[in-house]
Amino acid sequence: MSGIRFSRNFVLAALLGVSATIVVLLMFYGQYRLLADGVLNDSMIQHEAFLRESFERRARSRMHAIADRFDGVTLDQQRATQILEQAVVRTEGISGLQLTGLPAGPIEVGEVPDADSESSVIWNPDRLVMRYPLRTDDGAQAVLTGSFRLDEYRAEAEAFEVKLTAEEGARTRTSYLSILVGTIATVLACGIVVW
């Protein structure tokens, strides 16, 4: 019975080639993961900053629309409460409104968290609180404070993350497949040449 005999040098060369291939592929995988994770994280950070700005602009425009309802209205307690109640019901994403600076005292409709900061925009874990200056007919300076739920903001952020992760996964699979095919072809070509 005759068998195929491999020389000792051939076996050593094959082992060395396979070992070198595995090391190169592991290095490539590590480098690829590092770059892909960096791009993914940077994209998420940039998109989140864009979403925050966009959400703030929408909230500010809603606050402006509510403030417009007070134009030309004599602000007594009852009328101001009525305007705030209608605004909470009709304005998308708003959970509460507060009007301060009136002689009768503050008026609050819905949920408005206490804000220690004097900033006009405050991001809480579950709410965006926005202050909007309001000048009444009698010249008094009032402040309209709105509290916005972050459901819309979170939904947009999660949808983008899911889409980005899915695209990254699809590109990763395509990349790995092309590398696997190229590696197998190279190993086979080297084996034929050595044989």
Short mmCIF file of C-alpha atoms in Angstrom, two decimals:
data_model
loop_
_atom_site.label_atom_id
_atom_site.label_comp_id
_atom_site.label_asym_id
_atom_site.label_seq_id
_atom_site.Cartn_x
_atom_site.Cartn_y
_atom_site.Cartn_z
CA MET A 1 0.00 0.00 0.00
CA SER A 2 1.50 3.23 -1.03
CA GLY A 3 0.60 6.39 0.86
CA ILE A 4 1.34 10.01 0.48
CA ARG A 5 4.33 10.98 2.51
CA PHE A 6 4.85 14.53 3.60
CA SER A 7 8.32 15.67 4.32
CA ARG A 8 9.00 17.05 7.75
CA ASN A 9 9.77 20.47 6.25
CA PHE A 10 6.42 20.54 4.47
CA VAL A 11 4.52 19.84 7.70
CA LEU A 12 6.52 22.52 9.53
CA ALA A 13 5.93 25.02 6.72
CA ALA A 14 2.20 24.23 6.73
CA LEU A 15 2.00 24.67 10.52
CA LEU A 16 3.94 27.92 10.29
CA GLY A 17 1.63 29.17 7.52
CA VAL A 18 -1.52 28.26 9.44
CA SER A 19 -0.15 29.85 12.63
CA ALA A 20 0.82 33.04 10.79
CA THR A 21 -2.61 33.15 9.14
CA ILE A 22 -4.38 32.79 12.49
CA VAL A 23 -2.23 35.54 14.08
CA VAL A 24 -2.83 37.92 11.17
CA LEU A 25 -6.57 37.24 11.22
CA LEU A 26 -6.74 37.82 14.99
CA MET A 27 -4.82 41.08 14.60
CA PHE A 28 -7.15 42.15 11.82
CA TYR A 29 -10.20 41.24 13.90
CA GLY A 30 -8.94 43.23 16.90
CA GLN A 31 -8.13 46.24 14.73
CA TYR A 32 -11.47 46.02 12.95
CA ARG A 33 -13.45 45.80 16.22
CA LEU A 34 -11.54 48.76 17.64
CA LEU A 35 -12.27 50.90 14.58
CA ALA A 36 -15.89 49.76 14.22
CA ASP A 37 -16.66 50.37 17.90
CA GLY A 38 -15.03 53.81 17.71
CA VAL A 39 -17.06 54.79 14.65
CA LEU A 40 -20.24 53.41 16.22
CA ASN A 41 -19.69 55.31 19.49
CA ASP A 42 -18.75 58.56 17.73
CA SER A 43 -21.81 58.30 15.50
CA MET A 44 -24.07 57.72 18.51
CA ILE A 45 -22.58 60.71 20.38
CA GLN A 46 -22.95 63.02 17.38
CA HIS A 47 -26.48 61.82 16.67
CA GLU A 48 -27.50 62.23 20.32
CA ALA A 49 -26.19 65.82 20.30
CA PHE A 50 -28.18 66.46 17.11
CA LEU A 51 -31.30 64.89 18.65
CA ARG A 52 -30.95 67.02 21.81
CA GLU A 53 -30.71 70.21 19.76
CA SER A 54 -33.65 69.16 17.60
CA PHE A 55 -35.77 68.23 20.62
CA GLU A 56 -34.94 71.54 22.32
CA ARG A 57 -35.92 73.48 19.16
CA ARG A 58 -39.27 71.67 18.98
CA ALA A 59 -39.88 72.26 22.70
CA ARG A 60 -38.97 75.94 22.34
CA SER A 61 -41.36 76.34 19.40
CA ARG A 62 -44.14 74.70 21.44
CA MET A 63 -43.39 77.04 24.37
CA HIS A 64 -43.50 80.00 21.97
CA ALA A 65 -46.89 78.87 20.68
CA ILE A 66 -48.19 78.60 24.26
CA ALA A 67 -46.75 82.03 25.14
CA ASP A 68 -48.58 83.48 22.11
CA ARG A 69 -51.89 82.46 23.72
CA PHE A 70 -51.20 84.97 26.49
CA ASP A 71 -50.83 87.93 24.08
CA GLY A 72 -53.58 90.49 24.55
CA VAL A 73 -55.07 88.62 27.51
CA THR A 74 -55.49 90.16 30.94
CA LEU A 75 -53.86 87.62 33.20
CA ASP A 76 -56.05 86.86 36.13
CA GLN A 77 -55.73 83.56 37.99
CA GLN A 78 -58.72 81.91 36.36
CA ARG A 79 -57.89 82.89 32.75
CA ALA A 80 -54.20 81.92 33.12
CA THR A 81 -55.18 78.52 34.58
CA GLN A 82 -57.57 77.93 31.70
CA ILE A 83 -54.92 78.75 29.08
CA LEU A 84 -52.39 76.45 30.78
CA GLU A 85 -54.88 73.56 31.04
CA GLN A 86 -55.77 73.83 27.35
CA ALA A 87 -52.09 73.98 26.41
CA VAL A 88 -51.25 70.83 28.40
CA VAL A 89 -54.09 68.94 26.72
CA ARG A 90 -53.36 70.19 23.18
CA THR A 91 -49.54 70.29 23.14
CA GLU A 92 -47.81 67.08 22.18
CA GLY A 93 -45.22 65.72 24.62
CA ILE A 94 -45.82 68.25 27.39
CA SER A 95 -46.51 66.95 30.89
CA GLY A 96 -46.95 70.20 32.77
CA LEU A 97 -46.80 73.98 32.73
CA GLN A 98 -46.10 76.52 35.43
CA LEU A 99 -46.54 80.28 35.32
CA THR A 100 -44.66 82.34 37.90
CA GLY A 101 -44.29 86.08 38.42
CA LEU A 102 -47.98 86.89 38.63
CA PRO A 103 -49.30 89.00 41.52
CA ALA A 104 -51.69 86.16 42.45
CA GLY A 105 -48.78 83.72 42.80
CA PRO A 106 -47.59 80.74 40.75
CA ILE A 107 -50.01 78.62 38.75
CA GLU A 108 -49.14 75.01 37.95
CA VAL A 109 -50.98 72.55 35.72
CA GLY A 110 -49.69 68.99 35.37
CA GLU A 111 -46.22 67.89 36.51
CA VAL A 112 -43.38 70.42 36.57
CA PRO A 113 -40.32 69.22 38.52
CA ASP A 114 -38.54 71.67 40.78
CA ALA A 115 -35.46 73.04 39.03
CA ASP A 116 -32.63 74.31 41.20
CA SER A 117 -30.74 75.74 38.25
CA GLU A 118 -31.46 79.17 36.76
CA SER A 119 -30.73 77.85 33.28
CA SER A 120 -33.46 78.20 30.66
CA VAL A 121 -33.07 74.54 29.59
CA ILE A 122 -32.60 71.71 32.09
CA TRP A 123 -32.24 68.07 31.07
CA ASN A 124 -33.48 65.68 33.77
CA PRO A 125 -33.30 61.89 33.40
CA ASP A 126 -36.98 61.69 32.44
CA ARG A 127 -37.92 65.28 31.51
CA LEU A 128 -36.78 68.37 29.69
CA VAL A 129 -37.65 71.50 31.67
CA MET A 130 -37.69 74.74 29.74
CA ARG A 131 -38.23 78.28 30.98
CA TYR A 132 -39.67 80.90 28.68
CA PRO A 133 -39.90 84.64 29.58
CA LEU A 134 -43.33 86.12 29.20
CA ARG A 135 -44.34 89.79 29.35
CA THR A 136 -47.88 90.42 30.49
CA ASP A 137 -50.15 93.25 29.31
CA ASP A 138 -49.57 95.22 32.50
CA GLY A 139 -45.80 95.10 31.87
CA ALA A 140 -45.02 92.50 34.53
CA GLN A 141 -42.33 89.94 33.80
CA ALA A 142 -43.64 86.38 34.16
CA VAL A 143 -41.89 83.07 33.48
CA LEU A 144 -43.59 80.17 31.73
CA THR A 145 -41.98 76.83 32.60
CA GLY A 146 -42.77 73.71 30.61
CA SER A 147 -41.98 70.09 31.35
CA PHE A 148 -41.61 67.78 28.33
CA ARG A 149 -41.60 63.99 28.38
CA LEU A 150 -38.60 62.42 26.66
CA ASP A 151 -40.50 59.53 25.03
CA GLU A 152 -40.16 60.97 21.52
CA TYR A 153 -36.46 61.74 22.06
CA ARG A 154 -35.71 58.25 23.40
CA ALA A 155 -37.65 56.55 20.59
CA GLU A 156 -35.63 58.43 17.95
CA ALA A 157 -32.33 57.64 19.70
CA GLU A 158 -33.17 53.93 20.04
CA ALA A 159 -34.32 53.67 16.41
CA PHE A 160 -31.05 55.21 15.22
CA GLU A 161 -28.98 52.89 17.44
CA VAL A 162 -30.84 49.81 16.18
CA LYS A 163 -30.40 50.89 12.55
CA LEU A 164 -26.72 51.72 13.04
CA THR A 165 -26.02 48.42 14.83
CA ALA A 166 -27.83 46.45 12.12
CA GLU A 167 -25.83 48.17 9.35
CA GLU A 168 -22.57 47.60 11.23
CA GLY A 169 -23.46 43.91 11.67
CA ALA A 170 -24.25 43.48 7.98
CA ARG A 171 -21.01 45.14 6.92
CA THR A 172 -19.06 43.07 9.45
CA ARG A 173 -20.48 39.82 8.07
CA THR A 174 -19.69 40.87 4.49
CA SER A 175 -16.16 41.85 5.50
CA TYR A 176 -15.55 38.59 7.38
CA LEU A 177 -16.86 36.53 4.48
CA SER A 178 -14.57 38.25 1.98
CA ILE A 179 -11.58 37.84 4.34
CA LEU A 180 -12.40 34.16 4.89
CA VAL A 181 -12.65 33.50 1.14
CA GLY A 182 -9.43 35.42 0.48
CA THR A 183 -7.59 33.59 3.27
CA ILE A 184 -8.72 30.15 2.08
CA ALA A 185 -7.72 31.00 -1.49
CA THR A 186 -4.30 32.24 -0.33
CA VAL A 187 -3.68 29.17 1.85
CA LEU A 188 -4.71 26.87 -1.02
CA ALA A 189 -2.48 28.74 -3.49
CA CYS A 190 0.46 28.55 -1.06
CA GLY A 191 -0.21 24.85 -0.48
CA ILE A 192 -0.20 24.15 -4.22
CA VAL A 193 3.02 26.11 -4.69
CA VAL A 194 4.73 24.32 -1.77
CA TRP A 195 3.46 20.92 -3.00
#
